[in-house]
Short mmCIF file of C-alpha atoms in Angstrom, two decimals:
data_model
loop_
_atom_site.label_atom_id
_atom_site.label_comp_id
_atom_site.label_asym_id
_atom_site.label_seq_id
_atom_site.Cartn_x
_atom_site.Cartn_y
_atom_site.Cartn_z
CA MET A 1 0.00 0.00 0.00
CA LYS A 2 1.22 3.51 -0.87
CA GLU A 3 2.80 5.52 1.92
CA LYS A 4 0.60 8.28 3.37
CA SER A 5 1.92 11.48 4.91
CA ILE A 6 -0.25 12.65 7.81
CA GLY A 7 0.27 16.06 9.37
CA VAL A 8 -0.54 16.31 13.06
CA PHE A 9 -1.54 19.81 14.15
CA VAL A 10 -1.31 20.25 17.93
CA GLY A 11 -3.24 23.24 19.22
CA SER A 12 -1.10 23.69 22.31
CA LEU A 13 2.27 25.41 22.46
CA ARG A 14 2.85 24.33 26.07
CA LYS A 15 5.98 22.21 26.71
CA ALA A 16 4.10 19.68 28.85
CA SER A 17 1.04 19.64 26.56
CA TYR A 18 -1.44 16.84 27.16
CA ASN A 19 -2.40 17.16 23.50
CA ARG A 20 1.16 16.69 22.29
CA ALA A 21 1.50 13.61 24.51
CA VAL A 22 -1.63 12.09 22.95
CA ALA A 23 -0.41 13.03 19.45
CA LYS A 24 2.95 11.35 20.07
CA TYR A 25 1.19 8.23 21.30
CA LEU A 26 -0.99 8.12 18.18
CA GLU A 27 2.14 8.26 16.01
CA THR A 28 3.26 4.98 17.61
CA LEU A 29 -0.04 3.30 16.69
CA ALA A 30 0.01 4.18 13.01
CA PRO A 31 0.55 1.44 10.46
CA GLU A 32 3.96 1.40 8.81
CA ASN A 33 2.74 3.08 5.62
CA PHE A 34 1.19 6.00 7.56
CA LYS A 35 3.91 8.50 8.39
CA MET A 36 2.48 10.79 11.05
CA ARG A 37 4.43 13.83 12.15
CA GLU A 38 3.67 16.98 14.04
CA ILE A 39 3.72 20.13 11.95
CA ASP A 40 5.21 22.90 14.09
CA LEU A 41 2.90 25.91 14.41
CA SER A 42 4.99 27.90 16.89
CA GLY A 43 6.90 29.90 14.27
CA LEU A 44 3.88 31.17 12.33
CA THR A 45 3.35 34.90 12.74
CA MET A 46 -0.24 36.05 12.95
CA PHE A 47 -2.04 36.07 9.62
CA ASN A 48 -2.14 39.43 7.86
CA GLN A 49 -3.30 39.50 4.24
CA ASP A 50 -1.09 42.52 3.56
CA PHE A 51 1.97 40.23 3.56
CA ASP A 52 0.62 38.25 0.60
CA ASP A 53 -0.80 41.32 -1.15
CA GLU A 54 2.49 43.21 -0.89
CA GLY A 55 4.71 40.27 -1.87
CA THR A 56 6.29 40.09 1.59
CA THR A 57 4.96 36.67 2.53
CA PRO A 58 6.91 35.34 5.54
CA ALA A 59 9.16 32.39 4.69
CA ALA A 60 7.54 30.39 7.50
CA TRP A 61 4.15 30.78 5.78
CA THR A 62 5.51 29.62 2.43
CA LYS A 63 7.13 26.58 4.05
CA PHE A 64 3.96 25.79 6.02
CA ARG A 65 1.73 26.04 2.95
CA SER A 66 4.05 23.68 1.05
CA GLU A 67 4.05 21.21 3.94
CA VAL A 68 0.25 21.19 4.15
CA LYS A 69 -0.14 20.88 0.38
CA ALA A 70 2.04 17.75 0.36
CA LEU A 71 -0.01 15.97 3.05
CA ASP A 72 -2.36 13.07 2.42
CA GLY A 73 -4.31 13.78 5.61
CA CYS A 74 -4.55 16.04 8.64
CA LEU A 75 -5.13 15.22 12.29
CA PHE A 76 -5.97 18.08 14.65
CA VAL A 77 -5.31 17.49 18.35
CA THR A 78 -6.63 20.40 20.37
CA PRO A 79 -7.12 21.65 23.89
CA GLU A 80 -10.05 23.85 24.78
CA TYR A 81 -9.56 27.49 25.72
CA ASN A 82 -12.72 29.33 26.78
CA ARG A 83 -15.03 26.84 24.98
CA SER A 84 -13.14 27.12 21.70
CA PHE A 85 -9.95 25.98 20.02
CA PRO A 86 -6.69 27.95 20.43
CA ALA A 87 -5.65 30.87 18.25
CA VAL A 88 -2.56 28.99 17.03
CA LEU A 89 -4.84 26.55 15.16
CA LYS A 90 -7.06 29.30 13.72
CA ASN A 91 -3.96 31.15 12.56
CA ALA A 92 -2.63 28.01 10.84
CA LEU A 93 -5.98 27.42 9.14
CA ASP A 94 -6.05 31.01 7.86
CA ILE A 95 -2.45 31.00 6.61
CA ALA A 96 -2.86 27.79 4.60
CA SER A 97 -6.22 28.86 3.15
CA ARG A 98 -4.82 31.99 1.51
CA PRO A 99 -4.19 33.74 -0.82
CA TYR A 100 -7.81 33.51 -1.92
CA GLY A 101 -8.32 30.59 -4.30
CA GLN A 102 -5.16 28.79 -3.11
CA ASN A 103 -6.56 26.84 -0.15
CA VAL A 104 -4.09 23.98 0.40
CA TRP A 105 -6.45 22.30 2.90
CA ASP A 106 -9.00 21.68 0.13
CA GLY A 107 -10.25 18.10 -0.04
CA LYS A 108 -7.85 16.61 2.50
CA PRO A 109 -9.12 13.91 4.87
CA ALA A 110 -9.08 15.14 8.47
CA GLY A 111 -9.81 14.15 12.02
CA ILE A 112 -10.18 15.94 15.35
CA ILE A 113 -9.22 14.82 18.84
CA SER A 114 -9.72 17.10 21.82
CA VAL A 115 -7.88 16.60 25.09
CA SER A 116 -8.48 18.43 28.34
CA PRO A 117 -7.96 18.07 32.07
CA GLY A 118 -11.63 19.04 32.40
CA GLY A 119 -14.51 16.60 32.47
CA MET A 120 -15.95 17.50 29.06
CA GLY A 121 -12.79 16.55 27.18
CA GLY A 122 -12.59 19.69 25.09
CA PHE A 123 -16.09 19.24 23.65
CA GLY A 124 -16.44 22.97 22.91
CA ALA A 125 -13.12 23.15 21.05
CA ASN A 126 -13.87 19.99 19.10
CA GLN A 127 -17.27 21.26 17.98
CA GLN A 128 -16.02 24.79 17.21
CA LEU A 129 -13.13 23.45 15.10
CA ARG A 130 -15.52 21.51 12.86
CA GLN A 131 -16.97 24.71 11.37
CA PRO A 132 -13.80 26.17 9.77
CA LEU A 133 -12.58 22.70 8.75
CA SER A 134 -15.85 22.12 6.93
CA PHE A 135 -15.73 25.54 5.30
CA LEU A 136 -12.16 24.91 4.11
CA ASN A 137 -13.42 21.67 2.53
CA LEU A 138 -11.45 19.27 4.68
CA GLN A 139 -13.19 15.89 4.58
CA LEU A 140 -13.81 15.31 8.27
CA LEU A 141 -14.12 11.87 9.84
CA GLN A 142 -17.44 12.07 11.69
CA GLN A 143 -17.28 8.95 13.86
CA PRO A 144 -15.94 8.10 16.32
CA GLU A 145 -15.73 11.48 18.01
CA VAL A 146 -12.91 11.85 20.53
CA TYR A 147 -13.22 14.01 23.65
CA LEU A 148 -10.56 12.94 26.14
CA GLY A 149 -11.35 14.43 29.53
CA HIS A 150 -9.38 14.21 32.78
CA ALA A 151 -6.11 14.02 30.84
CA ASN A 152 -4.11 14.43 34.02
CA ALA A 153 -5.61 11.10 35.21
CA PHE A 154 -4.57 8.99 32.18
CA LEU A 155 -1.19 10.64 31.50
CA ASP A 156 1.74 10.18 33.86
CA GLU A 157 4.41 12.79 34.66
CA ASN A 158 6.37 11.69 31.56
CA GLY A 159 3.41 12.18 29.22
CA GLN A 160 2.77 8.45 28.84
CA ILE A 161 -0.78 7.12 28.65
CA THR A 162 -1.35 4.76 31.56
CA ASN A 163 -5.01 3.81 31.10
CA ASP A 164 -5.65 0.71 28.99
CA SER A 165 -9.17 1.71 27.95
CA THR A 166 -7.86 5.08 26.71
CA LYS A 167 -5.17 3.27 24.72
CA ALA A 168 -7.76 0.91 23.22
CA PHE A 169 -10.09 3.79 22.32
CA LEU A 170 -7.27 5.71 20.63
CA GLN A 171 -6.35 2.60 18.63
CA GLN A 172 -10.00 2.27 17.56
CA TYR A 173 -10.03 5.92 16.51
CA LEU A 174 -6.76 5.66 14.62
CA ASN A 175 -8.00 2.55 12.79
CA ALA A 176 -11.08 4.50 11.67
CA PHE A 177 -8.92 7.47 10.65
CA VAL A 178 -6.58 5.24 8.61
CA ASP A 179 -9.59 3.65 6.90
CA TRP A 180 -11.02 7.13 6.17
CA VAL A 181 -7.80 8.45 4.63
CA THR A 182 -7.39 5.25 2.60
CA PHE A 183 -11.01 5.34 1.39
CA LEU A 184 -10.78 8.98 0.26
CA SER A 185 -7.40 8.50 -1.42
CA GLU A 186 -8.79 5.57 -3.42
CA LYS A 187 -11.72 7.73 -4.57
CA HIS A 188 -9.39 10.36 -6.01
#
């Protein structure tokens, strides 16, 4: 089977991010032909259309757009800030959707996982993120939905998942995501 390149977009910039820990764990579950890697969002300056309009597009934007364009799929792993997803993800979505008519997200298979120390597992962020992903024409896996609450209870101090049912659920999700990406790539 052809190798697939999957970009993992972590919505937290925090060093000890629960979301990054979950993303790293998911990378270990991927089949050999699915190359999952985190795409660094920390160096992206805030979107400003003037940069593109004036021909002063930041090099980090150009690199990021090229990286996204080359992907076979996208996995968004997000915390919840004030019932929504973090600005770093919105900024990344905006940068790679512009200039107008050059949306490099278009048509890519995608999935969302939200992780939070709170009991609702980032439900607000997960639901809010669906709207721009849909508008940008990412082909979102609808089921299963993943809201991982009480992250501090299933992650140890080294960022390792210690709960077997969480591990099993993440494997189930990743299997569905792999099937989704494979299905859509065979259609095109």
